[in-house]
PDB file of C-alpha atoms in Angstrom:
ATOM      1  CA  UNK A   1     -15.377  -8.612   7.046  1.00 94.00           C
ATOM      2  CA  UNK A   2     -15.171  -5.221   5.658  1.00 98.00           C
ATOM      3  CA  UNK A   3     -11.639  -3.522   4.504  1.00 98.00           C
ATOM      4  CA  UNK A   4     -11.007   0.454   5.222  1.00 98.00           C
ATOM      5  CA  UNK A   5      -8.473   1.437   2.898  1.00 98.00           C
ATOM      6  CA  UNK A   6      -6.279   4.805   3.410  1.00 98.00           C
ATOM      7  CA  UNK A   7      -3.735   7.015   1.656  1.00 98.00           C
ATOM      8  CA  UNK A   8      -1.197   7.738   4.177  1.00 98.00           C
ATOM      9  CA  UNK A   9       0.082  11.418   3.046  1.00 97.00           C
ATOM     10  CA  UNK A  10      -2.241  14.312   2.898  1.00 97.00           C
ATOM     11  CA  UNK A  11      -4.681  12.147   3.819  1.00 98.00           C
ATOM     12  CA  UNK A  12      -4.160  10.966   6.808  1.00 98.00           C
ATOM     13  CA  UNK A  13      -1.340  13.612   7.722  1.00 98.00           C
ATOM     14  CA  UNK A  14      -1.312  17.295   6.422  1.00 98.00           C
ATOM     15  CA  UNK A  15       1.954  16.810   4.698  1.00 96.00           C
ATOM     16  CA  UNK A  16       4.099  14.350   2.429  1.00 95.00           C
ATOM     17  CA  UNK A  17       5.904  11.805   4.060  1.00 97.00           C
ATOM     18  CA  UNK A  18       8.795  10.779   2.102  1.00 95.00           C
ATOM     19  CA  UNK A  19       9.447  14.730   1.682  1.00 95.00           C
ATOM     20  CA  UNK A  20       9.517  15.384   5.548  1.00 97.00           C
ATOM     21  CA  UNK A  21      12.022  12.153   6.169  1.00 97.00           C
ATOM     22  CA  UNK A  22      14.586  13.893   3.524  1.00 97.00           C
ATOM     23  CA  UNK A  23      14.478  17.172   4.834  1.00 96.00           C
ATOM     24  CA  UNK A  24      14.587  14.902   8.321  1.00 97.00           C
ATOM     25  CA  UNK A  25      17.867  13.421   7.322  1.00 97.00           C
ATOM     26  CA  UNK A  26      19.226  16.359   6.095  1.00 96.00           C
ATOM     27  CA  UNK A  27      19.084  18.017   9.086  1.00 95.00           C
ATOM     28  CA  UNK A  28      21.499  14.982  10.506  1.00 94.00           C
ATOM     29  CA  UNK A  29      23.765  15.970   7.060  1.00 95.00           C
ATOM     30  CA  UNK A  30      22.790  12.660   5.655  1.00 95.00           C
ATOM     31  CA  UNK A  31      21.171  14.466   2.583  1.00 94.00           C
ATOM     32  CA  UNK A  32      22.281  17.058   0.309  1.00 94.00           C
ATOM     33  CA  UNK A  33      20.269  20.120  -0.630  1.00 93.00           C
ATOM     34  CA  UNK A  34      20.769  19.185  -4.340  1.00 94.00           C
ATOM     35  CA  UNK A  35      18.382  16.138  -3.140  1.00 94.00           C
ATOM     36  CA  UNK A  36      16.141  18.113  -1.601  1.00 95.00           C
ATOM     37  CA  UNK A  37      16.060  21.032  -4.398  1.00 95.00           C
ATOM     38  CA  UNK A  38      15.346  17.907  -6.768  1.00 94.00           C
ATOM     39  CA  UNK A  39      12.509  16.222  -4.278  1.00 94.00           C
ATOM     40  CA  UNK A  40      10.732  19.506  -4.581  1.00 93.00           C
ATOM     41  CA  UNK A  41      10.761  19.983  -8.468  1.00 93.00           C
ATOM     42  CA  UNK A  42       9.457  16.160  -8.155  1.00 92.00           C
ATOM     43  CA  UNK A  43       6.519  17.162  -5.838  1.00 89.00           C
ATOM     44  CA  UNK A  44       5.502  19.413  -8.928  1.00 90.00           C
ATOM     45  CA  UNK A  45       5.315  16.863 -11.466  1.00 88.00           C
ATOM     46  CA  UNK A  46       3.409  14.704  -8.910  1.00 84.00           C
ATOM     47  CA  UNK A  47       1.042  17.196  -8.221  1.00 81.00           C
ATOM     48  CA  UNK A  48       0.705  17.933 -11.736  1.00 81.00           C
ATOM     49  CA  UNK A  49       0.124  14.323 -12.599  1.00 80.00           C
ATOM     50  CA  UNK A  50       3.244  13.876 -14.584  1.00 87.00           C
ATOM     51  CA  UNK A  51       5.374  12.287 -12.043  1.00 88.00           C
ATOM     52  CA  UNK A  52       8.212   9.707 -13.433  1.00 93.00           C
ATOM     53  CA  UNK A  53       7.585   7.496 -10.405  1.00 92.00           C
ATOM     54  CA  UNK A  54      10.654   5.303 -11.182  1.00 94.00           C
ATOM     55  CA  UNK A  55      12.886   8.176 -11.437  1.00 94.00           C
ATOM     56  CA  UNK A  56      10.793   9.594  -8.102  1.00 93.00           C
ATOM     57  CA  UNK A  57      11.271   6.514  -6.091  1.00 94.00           C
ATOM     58  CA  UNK A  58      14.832   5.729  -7.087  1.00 94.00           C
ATOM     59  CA  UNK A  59      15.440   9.406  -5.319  1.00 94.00           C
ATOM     60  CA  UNK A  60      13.967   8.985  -1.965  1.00 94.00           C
ATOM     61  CA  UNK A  61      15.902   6.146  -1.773  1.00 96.00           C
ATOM     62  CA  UNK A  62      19.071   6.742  -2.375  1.00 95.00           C
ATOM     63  CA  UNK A  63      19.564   7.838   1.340  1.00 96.00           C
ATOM     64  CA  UNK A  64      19.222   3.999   2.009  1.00 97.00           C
ATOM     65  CA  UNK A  65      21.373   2.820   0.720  1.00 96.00           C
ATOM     66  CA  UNK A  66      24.095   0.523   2.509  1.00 97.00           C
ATOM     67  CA  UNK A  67      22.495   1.642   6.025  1.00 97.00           C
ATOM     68  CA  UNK A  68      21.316  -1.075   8.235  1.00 98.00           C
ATOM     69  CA  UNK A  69      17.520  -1.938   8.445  1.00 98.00           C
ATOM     70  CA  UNK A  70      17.848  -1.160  12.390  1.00 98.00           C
ATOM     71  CA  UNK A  71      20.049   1.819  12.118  1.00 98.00           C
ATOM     72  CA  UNK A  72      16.676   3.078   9.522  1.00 98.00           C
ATOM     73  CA  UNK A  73      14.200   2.019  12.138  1.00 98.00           C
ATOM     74  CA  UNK A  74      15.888   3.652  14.727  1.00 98.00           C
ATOM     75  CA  UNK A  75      15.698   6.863  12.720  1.00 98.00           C
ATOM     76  CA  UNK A  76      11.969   6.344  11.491  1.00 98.00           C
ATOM     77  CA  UNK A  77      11.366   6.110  15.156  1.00 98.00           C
ATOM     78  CA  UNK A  78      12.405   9.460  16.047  1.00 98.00           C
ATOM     79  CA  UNK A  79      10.999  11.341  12.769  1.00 98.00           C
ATOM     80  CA  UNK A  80       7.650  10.191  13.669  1.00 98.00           C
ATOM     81  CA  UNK A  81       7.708  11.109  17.043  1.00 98.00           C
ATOM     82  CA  UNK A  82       9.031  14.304  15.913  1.00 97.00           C
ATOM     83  CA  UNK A  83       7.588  15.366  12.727  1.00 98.00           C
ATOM     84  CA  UNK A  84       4.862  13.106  11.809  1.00 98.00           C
ATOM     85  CA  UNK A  85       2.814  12.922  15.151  1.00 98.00           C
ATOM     86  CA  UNK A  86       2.063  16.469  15.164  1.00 97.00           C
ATOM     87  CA  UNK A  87       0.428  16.485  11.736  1.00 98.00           C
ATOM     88  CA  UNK A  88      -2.117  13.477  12.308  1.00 98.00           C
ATOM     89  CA  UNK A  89      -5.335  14.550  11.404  1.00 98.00           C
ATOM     90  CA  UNK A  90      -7.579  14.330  14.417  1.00 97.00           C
ATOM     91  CA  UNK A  91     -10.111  13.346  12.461  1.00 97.00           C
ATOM     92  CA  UNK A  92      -8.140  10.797  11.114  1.00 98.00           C
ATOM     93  CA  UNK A  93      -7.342   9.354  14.341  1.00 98.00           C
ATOM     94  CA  UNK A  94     -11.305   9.137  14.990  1.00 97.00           C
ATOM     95  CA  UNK A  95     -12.031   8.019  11.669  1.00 98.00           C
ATOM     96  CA  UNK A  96      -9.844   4.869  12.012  1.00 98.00           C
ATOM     97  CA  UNK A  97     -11.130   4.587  15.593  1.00 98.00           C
ATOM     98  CA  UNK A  98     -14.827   4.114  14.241  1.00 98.00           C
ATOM     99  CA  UNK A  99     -13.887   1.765  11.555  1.00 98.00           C
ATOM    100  CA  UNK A 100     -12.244  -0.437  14.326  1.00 98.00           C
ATOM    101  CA  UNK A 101     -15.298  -0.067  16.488  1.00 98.00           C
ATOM    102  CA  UNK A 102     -17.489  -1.808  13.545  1.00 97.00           C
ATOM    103  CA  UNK A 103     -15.131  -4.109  13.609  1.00 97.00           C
ATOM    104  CA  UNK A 104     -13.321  -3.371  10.248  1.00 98.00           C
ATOM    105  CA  UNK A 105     -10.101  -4.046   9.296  1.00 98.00           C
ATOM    106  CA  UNK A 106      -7.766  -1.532   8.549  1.00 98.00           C
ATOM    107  CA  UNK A 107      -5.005  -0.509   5.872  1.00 98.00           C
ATOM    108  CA  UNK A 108      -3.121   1.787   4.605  1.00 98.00           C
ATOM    109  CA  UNK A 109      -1.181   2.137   1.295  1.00 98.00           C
ATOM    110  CA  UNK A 110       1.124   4.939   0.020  1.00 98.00           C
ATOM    111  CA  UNK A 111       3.267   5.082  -2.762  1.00 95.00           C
ATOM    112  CA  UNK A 112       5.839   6.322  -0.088  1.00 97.00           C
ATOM    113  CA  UNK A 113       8.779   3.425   0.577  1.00 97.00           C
ATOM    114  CA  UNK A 114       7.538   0.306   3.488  1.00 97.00           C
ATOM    115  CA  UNK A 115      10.303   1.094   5.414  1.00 97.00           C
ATOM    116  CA  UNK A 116       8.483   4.744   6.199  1.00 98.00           C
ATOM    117  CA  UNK A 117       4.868   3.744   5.776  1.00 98.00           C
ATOM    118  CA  UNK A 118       5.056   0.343   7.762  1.00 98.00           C
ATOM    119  CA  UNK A 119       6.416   2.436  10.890  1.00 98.00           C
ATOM    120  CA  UNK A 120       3.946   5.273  10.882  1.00 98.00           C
ATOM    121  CA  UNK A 121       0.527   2.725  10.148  1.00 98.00           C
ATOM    122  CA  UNK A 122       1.972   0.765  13.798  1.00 98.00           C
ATOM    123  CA  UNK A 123       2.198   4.363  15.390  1.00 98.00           C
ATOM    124  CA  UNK A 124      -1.414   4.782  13.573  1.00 98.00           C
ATOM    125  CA  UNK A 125      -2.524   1.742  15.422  1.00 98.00           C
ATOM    126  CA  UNK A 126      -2.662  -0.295  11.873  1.00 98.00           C
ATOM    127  CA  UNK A 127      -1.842  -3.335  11.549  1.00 96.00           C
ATOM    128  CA  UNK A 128      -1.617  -3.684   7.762  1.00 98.00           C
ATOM    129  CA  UNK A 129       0.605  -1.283   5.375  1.00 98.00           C
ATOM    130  CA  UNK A 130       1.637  -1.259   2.030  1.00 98.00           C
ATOM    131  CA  UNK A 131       4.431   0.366   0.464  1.00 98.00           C
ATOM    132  CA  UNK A 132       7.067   0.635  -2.177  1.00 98.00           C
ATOM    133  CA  UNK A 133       9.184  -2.517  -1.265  1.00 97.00           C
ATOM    134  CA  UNK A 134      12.831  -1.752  -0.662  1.00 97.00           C
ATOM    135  CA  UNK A 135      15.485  -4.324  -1.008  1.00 97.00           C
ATOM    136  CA  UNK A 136      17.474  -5.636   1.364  1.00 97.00           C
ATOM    137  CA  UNK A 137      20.502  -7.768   1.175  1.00 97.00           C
ATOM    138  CA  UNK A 138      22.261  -8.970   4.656  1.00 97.00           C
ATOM    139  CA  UNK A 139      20.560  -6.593   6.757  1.00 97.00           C
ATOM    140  CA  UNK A 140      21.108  -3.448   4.648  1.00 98.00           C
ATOM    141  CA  UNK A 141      19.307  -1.240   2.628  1.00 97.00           C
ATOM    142  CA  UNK A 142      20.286  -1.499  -1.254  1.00 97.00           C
ATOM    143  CA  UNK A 143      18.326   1.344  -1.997  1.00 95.00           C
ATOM    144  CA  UNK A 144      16.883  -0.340  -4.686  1.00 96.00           C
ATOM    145  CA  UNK A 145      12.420  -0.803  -4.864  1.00 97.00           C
ATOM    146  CA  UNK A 146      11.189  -4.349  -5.388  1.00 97.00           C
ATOM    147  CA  UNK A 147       8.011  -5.106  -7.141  1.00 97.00           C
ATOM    148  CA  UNK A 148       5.193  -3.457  -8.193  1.00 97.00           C
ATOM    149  CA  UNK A 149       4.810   0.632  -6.944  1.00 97.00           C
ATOM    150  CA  UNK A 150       1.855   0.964  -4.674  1.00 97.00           C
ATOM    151  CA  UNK A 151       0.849   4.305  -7.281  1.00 96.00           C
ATOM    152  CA  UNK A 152      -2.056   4.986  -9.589  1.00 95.00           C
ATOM    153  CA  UNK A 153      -3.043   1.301 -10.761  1.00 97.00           C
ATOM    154  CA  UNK A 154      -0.375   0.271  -8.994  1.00 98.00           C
ATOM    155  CA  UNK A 155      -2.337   0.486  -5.883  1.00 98.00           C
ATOM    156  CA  UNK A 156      -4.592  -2.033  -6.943  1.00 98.00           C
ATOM    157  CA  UNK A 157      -2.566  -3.832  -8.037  1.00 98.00           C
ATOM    158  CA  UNK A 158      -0.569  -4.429  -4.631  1.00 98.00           C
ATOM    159  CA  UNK A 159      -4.388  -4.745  -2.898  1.00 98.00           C
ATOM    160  CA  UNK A 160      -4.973  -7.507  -4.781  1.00 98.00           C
ATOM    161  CA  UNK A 161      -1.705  -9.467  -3.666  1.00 98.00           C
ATOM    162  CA  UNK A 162      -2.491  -8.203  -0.629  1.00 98.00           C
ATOM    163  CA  UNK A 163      -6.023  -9.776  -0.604  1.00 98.00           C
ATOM    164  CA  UNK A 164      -4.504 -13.323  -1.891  1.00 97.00           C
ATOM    165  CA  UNK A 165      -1.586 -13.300   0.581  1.00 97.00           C
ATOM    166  CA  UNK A 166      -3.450 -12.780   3.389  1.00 96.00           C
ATOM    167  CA  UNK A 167      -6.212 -14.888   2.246  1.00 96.00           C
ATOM    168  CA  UNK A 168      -8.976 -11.885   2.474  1.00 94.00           C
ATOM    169  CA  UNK A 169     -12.509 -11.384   0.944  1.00 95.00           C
ATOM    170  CA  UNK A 170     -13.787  -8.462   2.116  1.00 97.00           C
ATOM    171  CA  UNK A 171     -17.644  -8.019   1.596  1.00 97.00           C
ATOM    172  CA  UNK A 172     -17.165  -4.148   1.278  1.00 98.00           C
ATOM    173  CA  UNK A 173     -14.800  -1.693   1.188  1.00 98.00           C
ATOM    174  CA  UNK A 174     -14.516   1.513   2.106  1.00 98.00           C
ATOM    175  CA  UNK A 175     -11.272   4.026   0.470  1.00 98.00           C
ATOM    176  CA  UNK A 176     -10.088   7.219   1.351  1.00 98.00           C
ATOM    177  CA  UNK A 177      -7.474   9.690  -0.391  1.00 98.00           C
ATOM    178  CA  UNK A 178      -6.724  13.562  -1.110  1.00 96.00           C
ATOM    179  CA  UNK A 179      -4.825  12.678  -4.734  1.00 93.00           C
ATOM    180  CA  UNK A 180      -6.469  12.322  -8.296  1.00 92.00           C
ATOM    181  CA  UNK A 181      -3.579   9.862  -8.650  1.00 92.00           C
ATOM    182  CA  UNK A 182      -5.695   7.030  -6.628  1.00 95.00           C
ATOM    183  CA  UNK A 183      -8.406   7.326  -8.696  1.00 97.00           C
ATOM    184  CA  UNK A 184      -8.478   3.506  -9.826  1.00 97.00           C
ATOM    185  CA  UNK A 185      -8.154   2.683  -6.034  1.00 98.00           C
ATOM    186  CA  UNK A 186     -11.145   5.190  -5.279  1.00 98.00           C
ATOM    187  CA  UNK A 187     -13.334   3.318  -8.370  1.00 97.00           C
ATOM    188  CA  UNK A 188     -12.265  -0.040  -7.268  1.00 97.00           C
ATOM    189  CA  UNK A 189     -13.842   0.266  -3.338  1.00 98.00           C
ATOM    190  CA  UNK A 190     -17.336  -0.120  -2.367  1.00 98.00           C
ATOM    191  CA  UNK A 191     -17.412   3.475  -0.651  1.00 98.00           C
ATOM    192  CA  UNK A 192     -15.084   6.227  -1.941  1.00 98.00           C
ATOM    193  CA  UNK A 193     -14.739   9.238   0.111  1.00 98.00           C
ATOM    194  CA  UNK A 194     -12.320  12.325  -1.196  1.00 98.00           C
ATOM    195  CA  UNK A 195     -10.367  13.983   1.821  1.00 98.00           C
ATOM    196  CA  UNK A 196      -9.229  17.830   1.544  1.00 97.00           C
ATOM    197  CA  UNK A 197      -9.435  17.347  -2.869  1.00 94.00           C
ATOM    198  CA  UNK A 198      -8.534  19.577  -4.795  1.00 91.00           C
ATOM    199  CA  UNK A 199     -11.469  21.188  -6.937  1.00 92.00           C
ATOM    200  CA  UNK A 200     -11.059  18.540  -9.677  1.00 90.00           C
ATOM    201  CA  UNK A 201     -11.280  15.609  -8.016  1.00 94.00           C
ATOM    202  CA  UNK A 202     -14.162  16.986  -5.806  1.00 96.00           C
ATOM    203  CA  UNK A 203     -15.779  17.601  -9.245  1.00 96.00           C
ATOM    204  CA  UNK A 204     -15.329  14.101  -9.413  1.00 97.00           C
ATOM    205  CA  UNK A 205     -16.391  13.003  -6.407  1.00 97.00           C
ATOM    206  CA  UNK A 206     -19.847  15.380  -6.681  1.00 97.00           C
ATOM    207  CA  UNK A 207     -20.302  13.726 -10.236  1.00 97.00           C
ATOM    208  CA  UNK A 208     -20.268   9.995  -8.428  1.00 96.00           C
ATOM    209  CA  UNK A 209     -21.815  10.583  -5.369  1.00 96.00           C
ATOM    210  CA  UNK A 210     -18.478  10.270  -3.191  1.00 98.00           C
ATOM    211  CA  UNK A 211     -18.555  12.251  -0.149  1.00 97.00           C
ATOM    212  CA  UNK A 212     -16.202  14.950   0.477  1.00 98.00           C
ATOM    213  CA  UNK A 213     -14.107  15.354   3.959  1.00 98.00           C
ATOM    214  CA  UNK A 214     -12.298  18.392   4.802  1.00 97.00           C
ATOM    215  CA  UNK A 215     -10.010  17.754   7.774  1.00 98.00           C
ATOM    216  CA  UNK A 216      -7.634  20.170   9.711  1.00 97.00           C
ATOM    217  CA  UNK A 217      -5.132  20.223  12.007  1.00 94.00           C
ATOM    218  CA  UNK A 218      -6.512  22.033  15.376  1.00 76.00           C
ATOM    219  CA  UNK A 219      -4.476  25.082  15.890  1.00 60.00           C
ATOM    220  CA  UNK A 220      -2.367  25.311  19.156  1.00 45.00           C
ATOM    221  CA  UNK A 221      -3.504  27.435  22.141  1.00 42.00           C
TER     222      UNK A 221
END
């Protein structure tokens, strides 16, 4: 069996998940713009490669917490319908289709929370997602992670419980991402391939032989 592995934002979508859900539930007054003001100065670090990913997840959250797990699912329901359908990559969409076709199996992980990513892989058609684990206690959201983050090493990590849990060997595997952050996931597949990089980690990807994807949203008539 062979194992296609995707990053979920700005890989498979032209935009950042967990950034469009706050600005999502602020629009419902759910979120303060002090949140969102300190979401984007996160972005930066992340972008920049200096991201404190505890301090990162521990603000996206925050909104979370005490909420029900169906009250959240109702919500994640209508954000991707809303915000995250329109930003698919088409050639996303037909790059997972001809992975299926060859009868691979398919999965994504983000560092973005399960309770987002697990939602929007179904809507993807995938089966298999992995994200930041989020506690819950009696149906509610703590707003507290659990576990290992699915970032940088981390990612790896989390694949190989993954792999073990669901009692998979795959004979090859192929791995996809936009972010110099999953380069350990990129060196530990079979087949790396750099989507929409940045001119670093194409430099990268050149220097190893990965290939390079550029994928775009088709403009509206």
């Amino acid at each position: 069996m062979n194992l296609a592995i995707f990053d979920l934002d700005e890989t498979l979508i032209a935009g950042d998940s967990a950034t469009l859900w706050l600005n999502f539930l602020a629009g419902r007054g759910l979120v303060s713009n002090a949140l969102l003001a300190q979401d984007r100065r996160m972005m930066q670090d992340y972008y920049a490669g200096t991201l404190d990913m505890p301090a990162y997840v521990a603000l996206t959250l925050a909104p979370l917490e005490g909420r029900t797990t169906a009250e959240i699912s109702r919500l994640a329901a209508e954000f991707i319908t809303h915000h995250i359908a329109p930003i698919v990559y088409p050639e996303a969409r037909q790059r997972l289709a001809w992975h299926k076709a060859q009868g691979h199996r398919c999965l994504i992980i983000s560092a973005t929370g399960e309770h987002l990513v697990r939602p929007i892989a179904h809507y993807l058609g995938v089966e298999d997602a992995i994200g930041v684990q989020v506690e819950v206690v009696n149906g509610r959201y703590s707003g507290r992670p659990e576990g290992v983050f699915s970032f940088q090493q981390g990612k790896v990590v989390r694949l190989g419980h993954w792999l073990r849990d669901h009692n998979v060997e795959p004979d090859f595997c192929y791995g996809y991402s936009d972010s110099s952050n999953d380069l350990p996931l990129l060196e530990h597949v079979d087949e790396a391939a750099v989507v929409n990089g940045n001119e670093a980690l194409n430099a990268i990807a050149a220097e190893r032989g990965w290939q390079q994807l550029n994928w775009t949203l088709k403009k509206q008539p």
